[in-house]
Coordinates of C-alpha atoms and ligand atoms in Angstrom, one line a residue:
X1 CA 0.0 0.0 0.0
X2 CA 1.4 3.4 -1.0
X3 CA -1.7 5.4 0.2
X4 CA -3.2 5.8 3.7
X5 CA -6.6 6.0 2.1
X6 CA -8.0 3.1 0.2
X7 CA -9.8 4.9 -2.4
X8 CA -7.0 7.1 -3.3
X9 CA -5.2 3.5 -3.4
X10 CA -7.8 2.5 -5.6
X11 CA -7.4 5.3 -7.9
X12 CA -3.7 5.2 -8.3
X13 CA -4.0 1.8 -9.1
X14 CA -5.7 2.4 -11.7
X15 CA -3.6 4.9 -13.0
X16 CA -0.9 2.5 -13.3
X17 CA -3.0 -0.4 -14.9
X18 CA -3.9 2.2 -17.6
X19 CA -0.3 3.4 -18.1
X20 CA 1.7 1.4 -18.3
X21 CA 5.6 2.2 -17.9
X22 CA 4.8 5.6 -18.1
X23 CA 7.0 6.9 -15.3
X24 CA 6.8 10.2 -15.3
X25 CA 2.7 10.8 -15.2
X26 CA 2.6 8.6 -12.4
X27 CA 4.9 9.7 -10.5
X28 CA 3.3 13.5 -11.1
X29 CA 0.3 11.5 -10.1
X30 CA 1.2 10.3 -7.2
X31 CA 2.5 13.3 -5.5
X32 CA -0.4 15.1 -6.1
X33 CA -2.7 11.9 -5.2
X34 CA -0.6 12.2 -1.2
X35 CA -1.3 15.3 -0.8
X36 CA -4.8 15.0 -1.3
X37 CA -5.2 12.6 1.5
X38 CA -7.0 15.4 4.3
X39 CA -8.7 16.4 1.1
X40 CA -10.6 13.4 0.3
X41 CA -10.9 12.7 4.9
X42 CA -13.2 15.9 4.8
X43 CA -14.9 16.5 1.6
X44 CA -16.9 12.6 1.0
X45 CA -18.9 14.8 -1.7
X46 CA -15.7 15.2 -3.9
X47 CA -15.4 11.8 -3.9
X48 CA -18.7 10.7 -4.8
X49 CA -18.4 13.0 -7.4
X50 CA -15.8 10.8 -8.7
X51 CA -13.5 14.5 -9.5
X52 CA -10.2 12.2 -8.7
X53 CA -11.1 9.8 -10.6
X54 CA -12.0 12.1 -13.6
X55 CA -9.7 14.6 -13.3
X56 CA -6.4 11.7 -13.7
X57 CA -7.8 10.6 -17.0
X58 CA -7.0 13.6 -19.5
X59 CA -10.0 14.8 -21.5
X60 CA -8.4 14.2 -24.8
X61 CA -5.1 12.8 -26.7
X62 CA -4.1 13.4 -29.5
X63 CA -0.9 11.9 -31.3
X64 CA -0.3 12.8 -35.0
X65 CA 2.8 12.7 -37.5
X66 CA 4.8 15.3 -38.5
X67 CA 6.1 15.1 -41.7
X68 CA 9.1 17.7 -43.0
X69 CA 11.6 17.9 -45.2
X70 CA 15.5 18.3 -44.6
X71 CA 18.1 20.5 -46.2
X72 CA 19.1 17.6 -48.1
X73 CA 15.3 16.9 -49.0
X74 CA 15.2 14.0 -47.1
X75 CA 11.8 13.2 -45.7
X76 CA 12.1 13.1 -41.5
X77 CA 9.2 12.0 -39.3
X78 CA 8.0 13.4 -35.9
X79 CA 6.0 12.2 -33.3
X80 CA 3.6 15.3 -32.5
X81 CA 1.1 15.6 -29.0
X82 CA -1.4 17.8 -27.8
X83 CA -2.9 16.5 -24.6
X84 CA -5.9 18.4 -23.6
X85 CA -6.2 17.5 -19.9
X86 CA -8.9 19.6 -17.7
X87 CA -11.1 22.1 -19.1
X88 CA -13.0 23.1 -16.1
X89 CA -12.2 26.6 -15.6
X90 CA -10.8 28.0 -18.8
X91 CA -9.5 26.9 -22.1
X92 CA -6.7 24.4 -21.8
X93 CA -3.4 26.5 -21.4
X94 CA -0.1 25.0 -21.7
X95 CA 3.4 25.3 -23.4
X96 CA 4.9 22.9 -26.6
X97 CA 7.9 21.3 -25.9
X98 CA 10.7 20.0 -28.7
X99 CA 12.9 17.8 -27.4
X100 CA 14.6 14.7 -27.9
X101 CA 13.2 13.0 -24.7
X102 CA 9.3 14.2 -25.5
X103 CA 7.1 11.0 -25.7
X104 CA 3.3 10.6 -24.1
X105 CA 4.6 10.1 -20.3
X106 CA 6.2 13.5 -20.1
X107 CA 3.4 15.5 -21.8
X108 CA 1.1 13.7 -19.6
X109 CA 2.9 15.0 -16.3
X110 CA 3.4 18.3 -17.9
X111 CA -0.2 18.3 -18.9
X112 CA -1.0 16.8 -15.2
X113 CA 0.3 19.3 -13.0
X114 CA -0.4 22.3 -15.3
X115 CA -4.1 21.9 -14.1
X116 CA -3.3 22.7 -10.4
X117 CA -0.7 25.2 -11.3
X118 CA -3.4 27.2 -14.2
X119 CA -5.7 26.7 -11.0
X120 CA -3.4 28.3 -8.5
X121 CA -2.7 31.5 -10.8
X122 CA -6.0 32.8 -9.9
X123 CA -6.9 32.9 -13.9
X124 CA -9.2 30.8 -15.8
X125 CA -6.9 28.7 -17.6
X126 CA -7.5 25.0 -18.0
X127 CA -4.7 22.4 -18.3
X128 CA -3.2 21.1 -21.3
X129 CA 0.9 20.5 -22.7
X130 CA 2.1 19.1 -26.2
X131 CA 4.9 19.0 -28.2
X132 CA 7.2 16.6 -30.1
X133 CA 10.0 14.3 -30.3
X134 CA 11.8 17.1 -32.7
X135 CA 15.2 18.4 -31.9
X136 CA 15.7 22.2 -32.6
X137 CA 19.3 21.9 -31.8
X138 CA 21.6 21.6 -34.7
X139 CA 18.8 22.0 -37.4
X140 CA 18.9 25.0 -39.8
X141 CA 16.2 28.6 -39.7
X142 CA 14.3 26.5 -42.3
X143 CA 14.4 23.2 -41.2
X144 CA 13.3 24.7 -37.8
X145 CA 10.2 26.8 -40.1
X146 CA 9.3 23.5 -42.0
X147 CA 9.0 21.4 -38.8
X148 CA 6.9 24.3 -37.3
X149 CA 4.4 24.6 -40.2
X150 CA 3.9 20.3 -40.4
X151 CA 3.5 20.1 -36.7
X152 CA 0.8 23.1 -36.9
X153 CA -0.5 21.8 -40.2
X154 CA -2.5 19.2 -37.6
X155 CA -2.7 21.0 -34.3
X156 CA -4.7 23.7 -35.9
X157 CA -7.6 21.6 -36.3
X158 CA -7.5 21.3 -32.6
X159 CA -6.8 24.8 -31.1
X160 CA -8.2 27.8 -30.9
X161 CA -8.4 30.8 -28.8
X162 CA -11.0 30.2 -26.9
X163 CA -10.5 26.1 -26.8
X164 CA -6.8 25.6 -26.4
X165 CA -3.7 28.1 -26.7
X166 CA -0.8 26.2 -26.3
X167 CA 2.7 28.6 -25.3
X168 CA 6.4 27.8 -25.5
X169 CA 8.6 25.6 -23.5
X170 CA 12.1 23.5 -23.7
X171 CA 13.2 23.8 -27.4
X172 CA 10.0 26.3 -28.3
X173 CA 10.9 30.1 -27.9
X174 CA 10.3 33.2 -29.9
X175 CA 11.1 31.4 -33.2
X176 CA 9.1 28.8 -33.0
X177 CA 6.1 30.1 -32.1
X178 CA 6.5 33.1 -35.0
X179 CA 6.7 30.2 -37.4
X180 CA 3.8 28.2 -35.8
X181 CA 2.1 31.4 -35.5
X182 CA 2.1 32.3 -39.1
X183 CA 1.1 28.8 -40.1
X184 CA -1.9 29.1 -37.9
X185 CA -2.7 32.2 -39.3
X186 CA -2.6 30.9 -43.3
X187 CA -4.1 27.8 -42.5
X188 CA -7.3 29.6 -40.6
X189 CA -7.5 33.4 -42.0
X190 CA -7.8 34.6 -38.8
X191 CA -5.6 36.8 -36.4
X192 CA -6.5 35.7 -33.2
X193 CA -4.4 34.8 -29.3
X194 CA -3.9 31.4 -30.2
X195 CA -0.5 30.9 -29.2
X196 CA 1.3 33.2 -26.1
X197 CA 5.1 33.7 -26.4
X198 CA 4.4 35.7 -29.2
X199 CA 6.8 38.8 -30.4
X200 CA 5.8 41.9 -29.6
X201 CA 5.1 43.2 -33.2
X202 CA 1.9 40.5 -33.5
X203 CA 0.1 40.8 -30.1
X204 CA 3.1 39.1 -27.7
X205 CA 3.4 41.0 -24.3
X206 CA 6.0 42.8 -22.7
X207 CA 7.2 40.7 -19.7
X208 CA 6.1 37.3 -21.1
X209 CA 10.1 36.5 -22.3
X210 CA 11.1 37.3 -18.4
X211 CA 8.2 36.2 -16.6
X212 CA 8.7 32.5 -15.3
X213 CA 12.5 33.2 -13.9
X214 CA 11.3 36.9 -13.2
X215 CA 7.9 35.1 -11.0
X216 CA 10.3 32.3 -9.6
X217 CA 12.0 35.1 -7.8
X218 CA 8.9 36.7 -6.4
X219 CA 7.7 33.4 -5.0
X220 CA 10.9 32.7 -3.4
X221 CA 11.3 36.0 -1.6
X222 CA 8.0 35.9 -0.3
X223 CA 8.8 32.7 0.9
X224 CA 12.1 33.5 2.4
X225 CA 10.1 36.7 3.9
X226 CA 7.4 34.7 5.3
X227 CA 9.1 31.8 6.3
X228 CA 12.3 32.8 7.4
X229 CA 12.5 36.3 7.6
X230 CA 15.0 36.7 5.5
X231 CA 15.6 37.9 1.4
X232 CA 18.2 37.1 -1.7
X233 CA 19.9 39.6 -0.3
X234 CA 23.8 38.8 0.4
X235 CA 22.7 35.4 -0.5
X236 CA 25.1 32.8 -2.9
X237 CA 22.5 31.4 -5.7
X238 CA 23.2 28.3 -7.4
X239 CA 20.7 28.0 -11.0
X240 CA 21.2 25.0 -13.3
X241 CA 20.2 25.2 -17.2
X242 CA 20.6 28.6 -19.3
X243 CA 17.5 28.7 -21.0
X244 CA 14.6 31.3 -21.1
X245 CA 13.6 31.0 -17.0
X246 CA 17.3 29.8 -15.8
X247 CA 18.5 33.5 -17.4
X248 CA 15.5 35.5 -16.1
X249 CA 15.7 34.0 -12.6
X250 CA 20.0 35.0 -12.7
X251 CA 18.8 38.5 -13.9
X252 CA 16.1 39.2 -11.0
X253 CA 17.9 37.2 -8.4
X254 CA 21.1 39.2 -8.7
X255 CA 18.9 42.3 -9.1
X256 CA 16.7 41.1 -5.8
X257 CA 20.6 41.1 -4.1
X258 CA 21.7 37.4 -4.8
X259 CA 24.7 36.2 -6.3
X260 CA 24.1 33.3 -8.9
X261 CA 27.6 31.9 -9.3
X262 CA 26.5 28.8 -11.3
X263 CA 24.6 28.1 -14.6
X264 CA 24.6 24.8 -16.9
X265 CA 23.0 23.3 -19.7
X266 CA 23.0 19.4 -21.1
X267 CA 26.7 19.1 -21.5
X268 CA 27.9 20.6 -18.1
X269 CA 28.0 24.0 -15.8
X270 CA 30.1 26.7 -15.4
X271 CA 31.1 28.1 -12.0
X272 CA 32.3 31.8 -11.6
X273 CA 32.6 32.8 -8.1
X274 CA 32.3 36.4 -8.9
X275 CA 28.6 36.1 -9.9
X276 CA 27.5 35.4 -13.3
X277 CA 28.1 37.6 -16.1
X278 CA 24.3 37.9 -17.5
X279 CA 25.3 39.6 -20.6
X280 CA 27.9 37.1 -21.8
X281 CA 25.4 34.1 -21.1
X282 CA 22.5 36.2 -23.3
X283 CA 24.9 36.5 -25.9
X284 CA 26.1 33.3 -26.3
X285 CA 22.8 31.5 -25.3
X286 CA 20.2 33.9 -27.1
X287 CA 22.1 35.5 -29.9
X288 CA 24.4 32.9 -30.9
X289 CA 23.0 29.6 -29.9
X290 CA 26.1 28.1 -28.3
X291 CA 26.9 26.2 -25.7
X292 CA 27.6 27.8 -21.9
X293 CA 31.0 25.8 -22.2
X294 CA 32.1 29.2 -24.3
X295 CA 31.5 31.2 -21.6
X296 CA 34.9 30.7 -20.0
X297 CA 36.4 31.9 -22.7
X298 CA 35.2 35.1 -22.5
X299 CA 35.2 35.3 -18.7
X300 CA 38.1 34.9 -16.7
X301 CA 38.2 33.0 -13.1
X302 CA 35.1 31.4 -14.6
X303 CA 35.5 27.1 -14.9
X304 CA 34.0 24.5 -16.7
X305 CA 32.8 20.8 -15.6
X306 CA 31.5 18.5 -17.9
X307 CA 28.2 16.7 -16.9
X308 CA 25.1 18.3 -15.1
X309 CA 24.5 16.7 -11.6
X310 CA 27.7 18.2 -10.0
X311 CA 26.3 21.6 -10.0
X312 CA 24.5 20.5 -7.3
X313 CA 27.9 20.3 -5.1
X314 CA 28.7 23.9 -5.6
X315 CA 28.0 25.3 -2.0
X316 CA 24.8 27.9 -2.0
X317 CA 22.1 29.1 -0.1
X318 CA 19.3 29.2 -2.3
X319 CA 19.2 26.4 -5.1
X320 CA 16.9 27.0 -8.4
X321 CA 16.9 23.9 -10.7
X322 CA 15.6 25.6 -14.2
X323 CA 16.5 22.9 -16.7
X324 CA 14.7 19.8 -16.8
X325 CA 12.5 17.1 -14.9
X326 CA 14.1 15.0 -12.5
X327 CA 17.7 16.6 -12.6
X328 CA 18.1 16.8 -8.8
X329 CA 17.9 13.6 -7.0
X330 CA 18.3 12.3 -3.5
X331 CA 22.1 12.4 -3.4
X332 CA 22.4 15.8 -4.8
X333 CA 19.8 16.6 -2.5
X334 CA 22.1 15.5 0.4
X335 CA 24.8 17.5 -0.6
X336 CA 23.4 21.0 -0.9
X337 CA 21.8 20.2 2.3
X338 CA 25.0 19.4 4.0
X339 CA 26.4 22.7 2.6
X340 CA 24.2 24.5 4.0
X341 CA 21.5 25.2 1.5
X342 CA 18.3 27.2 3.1
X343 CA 15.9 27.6 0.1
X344 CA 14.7 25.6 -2.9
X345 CA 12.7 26.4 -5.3
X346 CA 11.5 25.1 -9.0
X347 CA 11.8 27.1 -12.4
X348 CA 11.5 23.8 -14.0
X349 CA 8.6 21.0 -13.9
X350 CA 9.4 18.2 -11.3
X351 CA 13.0 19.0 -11.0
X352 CA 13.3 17.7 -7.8
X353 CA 13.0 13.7 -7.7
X354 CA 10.7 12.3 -5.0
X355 CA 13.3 11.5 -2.3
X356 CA 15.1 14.7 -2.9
X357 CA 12.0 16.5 -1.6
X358 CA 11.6 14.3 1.0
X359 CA 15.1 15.0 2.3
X360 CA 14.5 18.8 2.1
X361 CA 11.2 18.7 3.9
X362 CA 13.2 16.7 6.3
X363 CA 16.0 19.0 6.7
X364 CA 13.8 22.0 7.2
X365 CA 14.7 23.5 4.2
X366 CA 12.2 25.6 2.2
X367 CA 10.9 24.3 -0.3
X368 CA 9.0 25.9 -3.2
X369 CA 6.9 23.2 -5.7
X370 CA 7.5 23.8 -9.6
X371 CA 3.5 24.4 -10.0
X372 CA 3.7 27.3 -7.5
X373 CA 7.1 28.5 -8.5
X374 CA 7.2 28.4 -11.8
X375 CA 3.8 29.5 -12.3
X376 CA 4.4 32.9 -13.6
X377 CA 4.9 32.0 -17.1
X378 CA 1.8 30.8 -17.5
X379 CA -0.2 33.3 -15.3
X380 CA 2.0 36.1 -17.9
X381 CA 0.5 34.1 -20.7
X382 CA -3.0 34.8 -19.4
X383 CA -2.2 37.8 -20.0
X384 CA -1.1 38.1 -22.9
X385 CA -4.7 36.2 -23.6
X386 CA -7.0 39.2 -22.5
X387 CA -4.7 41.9 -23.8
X388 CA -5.2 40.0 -27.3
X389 CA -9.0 39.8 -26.3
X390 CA -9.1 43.8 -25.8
X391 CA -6.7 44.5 -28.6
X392 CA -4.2 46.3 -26.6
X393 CA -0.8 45.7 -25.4
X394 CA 0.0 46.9 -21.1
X395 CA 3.1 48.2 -19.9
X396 CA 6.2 46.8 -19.0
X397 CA 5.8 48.1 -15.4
X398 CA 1.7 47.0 -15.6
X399 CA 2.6 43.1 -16.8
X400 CA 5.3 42.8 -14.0
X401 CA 3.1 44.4 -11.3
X402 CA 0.4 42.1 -12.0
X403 CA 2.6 39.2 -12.0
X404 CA 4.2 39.9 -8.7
X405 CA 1.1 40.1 -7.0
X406 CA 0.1 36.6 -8.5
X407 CA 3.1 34.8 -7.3
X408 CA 2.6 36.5 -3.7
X409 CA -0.9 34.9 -4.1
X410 CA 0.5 32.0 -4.9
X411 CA 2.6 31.5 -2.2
X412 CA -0.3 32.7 0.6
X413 CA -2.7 30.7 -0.9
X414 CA -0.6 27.3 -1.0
X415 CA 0.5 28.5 2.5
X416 CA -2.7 28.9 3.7
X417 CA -4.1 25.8 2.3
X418 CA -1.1 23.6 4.0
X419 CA -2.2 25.0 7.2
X420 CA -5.9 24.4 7.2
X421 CA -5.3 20.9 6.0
X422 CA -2.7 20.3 9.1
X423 CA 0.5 20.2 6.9
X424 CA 1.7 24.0 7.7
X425 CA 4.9 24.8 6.0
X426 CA 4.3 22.1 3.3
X427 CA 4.1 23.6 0.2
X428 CA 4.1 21.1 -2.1
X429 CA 0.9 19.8 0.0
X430 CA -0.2 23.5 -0.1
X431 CA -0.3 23.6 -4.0
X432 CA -1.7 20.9 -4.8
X433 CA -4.5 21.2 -2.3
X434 CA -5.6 25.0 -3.2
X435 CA -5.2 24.1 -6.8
X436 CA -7.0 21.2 -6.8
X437 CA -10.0 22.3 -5.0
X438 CA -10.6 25.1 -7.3
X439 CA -10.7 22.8 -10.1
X440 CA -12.8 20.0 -8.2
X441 CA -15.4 22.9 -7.4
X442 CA -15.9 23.6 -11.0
X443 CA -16.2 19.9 -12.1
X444 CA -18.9 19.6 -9.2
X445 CA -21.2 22.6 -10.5
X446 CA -20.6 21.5 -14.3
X447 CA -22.0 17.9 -13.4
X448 CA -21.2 14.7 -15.3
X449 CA -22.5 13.8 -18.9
X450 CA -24.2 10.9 -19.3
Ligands
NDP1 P1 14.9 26.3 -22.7 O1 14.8 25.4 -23.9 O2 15.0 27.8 -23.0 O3 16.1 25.9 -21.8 C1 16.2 24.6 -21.3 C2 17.5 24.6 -20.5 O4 17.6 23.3 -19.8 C3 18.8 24.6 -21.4 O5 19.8 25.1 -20.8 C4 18.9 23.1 -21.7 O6 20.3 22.7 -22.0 C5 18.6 22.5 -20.3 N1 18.1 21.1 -20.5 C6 17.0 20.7 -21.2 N2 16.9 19.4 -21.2 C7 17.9 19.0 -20.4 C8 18.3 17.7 -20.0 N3 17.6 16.6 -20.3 N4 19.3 17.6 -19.1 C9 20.0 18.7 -18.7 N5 19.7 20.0 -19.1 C10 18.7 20.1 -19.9 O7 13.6 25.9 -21.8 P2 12.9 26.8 -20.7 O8 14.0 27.6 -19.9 O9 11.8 27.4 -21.2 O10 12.4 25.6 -19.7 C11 13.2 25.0 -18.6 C12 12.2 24.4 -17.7 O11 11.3 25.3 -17.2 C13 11.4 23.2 -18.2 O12 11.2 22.2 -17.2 C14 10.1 23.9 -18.6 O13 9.0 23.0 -18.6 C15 10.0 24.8 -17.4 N6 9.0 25.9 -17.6 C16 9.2 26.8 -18.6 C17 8.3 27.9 -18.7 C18 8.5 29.0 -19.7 O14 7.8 30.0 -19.6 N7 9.5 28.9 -20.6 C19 7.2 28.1 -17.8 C20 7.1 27.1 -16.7 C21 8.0 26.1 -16.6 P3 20.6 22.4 -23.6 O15 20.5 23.7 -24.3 O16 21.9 21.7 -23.5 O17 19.5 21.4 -24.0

């Protein structure tokens, strides 16, 4: 028996019969499943309802192929996904990812936990995630354009703006989502907020590019001002990945007072005890596509490691995984903790593995769940939604207000809920309890069709 509660048992189960080897979703499954135990103890009429039972089985899949042709015109197949998971109180909302690793398991726990985290922003955004098995890395402007319009050439038949506006993620940024964009646009005749991420000059917002690391670093000094009376001030900040929320969390963390002295990506991480250098890392990240190996040659007292996971043994006092699911595991977890680490939260999705939160509960270390943390992205992207909607673009100053006061939301809210539930302090509990309740309440009043 994993769960206390035999129906929950009964549900997980379930889960597991139905997918199979899919290791990922369930384990997204089963965190949220735990903390739902006081949930379930004092609300019989959710269960009735059969909301957990629903709300684990997405609402619709769908797989397709994407055809595209190389520089060398040879044919190349992709796997494409759109998983449309919980519509309950808004249009399913969630990024595309393009990566090597993408298969149904991963856009299933992406799609998953983007529910509770949609839920938790306040806004009314329903869950959804897709992407493909494409790799963006290496390929040409044009192979990148010809992917984009075959993998649109299908999903356009199953978004829209007020059904499903999907957003970037890994290996989707600005570029990809002008190319899917304009696709869209042919395909339909119709200039409309289906996709967020979107460059300014066609109805993208101003803040949407900063806004998950920008929002990680609201949540986390609300939570070090809450919980610890403390702030990033003076503190040593260790980040891993150098992507889109890896360089906006470096730029507001150091600006918040922090020193981030570590950033990586899928080779390795560089470690420069003066404190990052943000604009090198832009340029060769952003503008040039490299790799962050380059940046010690351009910075000196900088160093290089090869391989990820030892980022993790750099000593710091506030650790920010922003690259990938399940990059920080029980051992690494061990290590920061024994060197002193006071704070972690997650840019990424599921970063953490299972025991490494564990060990950081444990240790009395906060800790700040990805579908709280990381939540300003998608809140941003909601934004970005009703400015389209209005036909008018906010300020700077306006988008990041906005989004500050969501991720200070966030943080009471999951706080709050932690408490009333008896788990005070446990934010992962928190989360998933206030997000999920919104949710639950919407299935209840929209009934079941028979
Ligand atoms: P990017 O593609 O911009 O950057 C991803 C970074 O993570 C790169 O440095 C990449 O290195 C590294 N990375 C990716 N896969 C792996 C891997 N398997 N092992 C080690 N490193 C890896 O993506 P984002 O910054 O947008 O996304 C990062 C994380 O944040 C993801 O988990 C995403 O789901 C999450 N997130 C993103 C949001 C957004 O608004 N963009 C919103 C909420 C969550 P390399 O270049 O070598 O591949």
């Amino acid at each position: 028996m994993e769960f206390k509660n035999e129906y929950l048992q009964g549900v997980y189960d379930k889960v597991c019969q139905r997918n199979p080897g899919e290791k990922e979703f369930l384990q997204a499954v089963k965190e949220v499943l735990e903390s739902l135990e006081p949930v379930v103890e004092k609300r019989p009429d959710i269960v009735e309802a059969g909301v957990i039972d629903r709300i684990v089985e997405p609402e619709r899949q769908i797989i397709f192929r994407v055809p595209w042709v190389d520089d060398n015109g040879k044919v190349q197949v992709n796997r494409g996904f759109r998983v449309q998971f919980n519509s309950a109180i808004g249009p399913y909302k969630g990024g595309l990812r393009l990566h090597p690793s993408v298969c149904a398991s991963v856009i299933k726990f992406l799609g998953f936990e983007q529910i509770f985290k949609n839920s938790l922003t306040g806004l009314p955004i329903g869950g959804g995630k897709g992407g493909s098995d494409f790799d963006p890395k290496g390929k040409s402007d044009a192979e990148v354009m010809r992917f984009c319009q075959s993998f649109m050439t299908e999903l356009c038949k199953h978004i829209g703006a007020d059904t499903d506006v999907p957003a970037g993620d890994i290996g989707t940024g600005a570029r990809e989502i002008g190319f899917m964009y304009g696709q869209y646009k042919r395909l339909r005749n119709e200039f409309t907020g289906v996709l967020t991420g979107k460059g300014l000059s066609y109805g993208g917002s101003l803040a949407r590019t900063e806004a998950t690391g920008y929002g990680l670093c609201y949540y986390t000094a609300e939570m070090l001002k809450c919980m610890k009376n403390d702030s990033f001030q003076g503190k040593t900040v260790v980040i891993s990945g150098s992507g889109n929320v890896a360089i906006y969390a470096t730029q507001k963390a150091t600006e918040l007072g922090g020193k981030v002295v570590a950033l990586s990506d899928s080779n390795g991480y560089i470690y420069d005890p003066n404190g990052v250098d943000l604009a090198v890392v832009k340029q060769i990240k952003e503008v040039e596509r490299g790799r962050i190996k380059e940046y010690c040659n351009r910075v000196q007292g900088a160093t290089y490691t090869e391989g990820c996971k030892g980022i993790w043994t750099i000593k710091c006092d506030i650790a920010l995984p922003c690259a990938t699911q399940n990059e920080l595991d029980g051992e690494s977890a061990d290590i920061l903790i024994k060197n002193g680490v006071m704070a972690v939260a997650e840019g990424a999705n599921m970063p953490s593995t299972p025991d490494a939160v564990e060990k950081f509960q444990a240790a009395g270390v906060l800790f700040g769940p990805a579908k709280a943390a990381n939540a300003g992205g998608v809140a941003t992207s909601a934004l970005e939604m009703s400015q389209n909607s209005e036909r008018l673009s906010w300020t700077f100053e306006e988008v990041d207000s906005k989004l500050k006061n969501i991720m200070i939301n966030i943080f009471h809210n999951s706080y709050d809920a932690a408490k009333e539930y008896g788990m005070e302090g446990n934010l992962v509990a928190g989360a998933n309890i206030a997000g999920f309740l919104k949710v639950a309440d919407a299935m209840l009043w929209q009934g079941i069709s028979y």
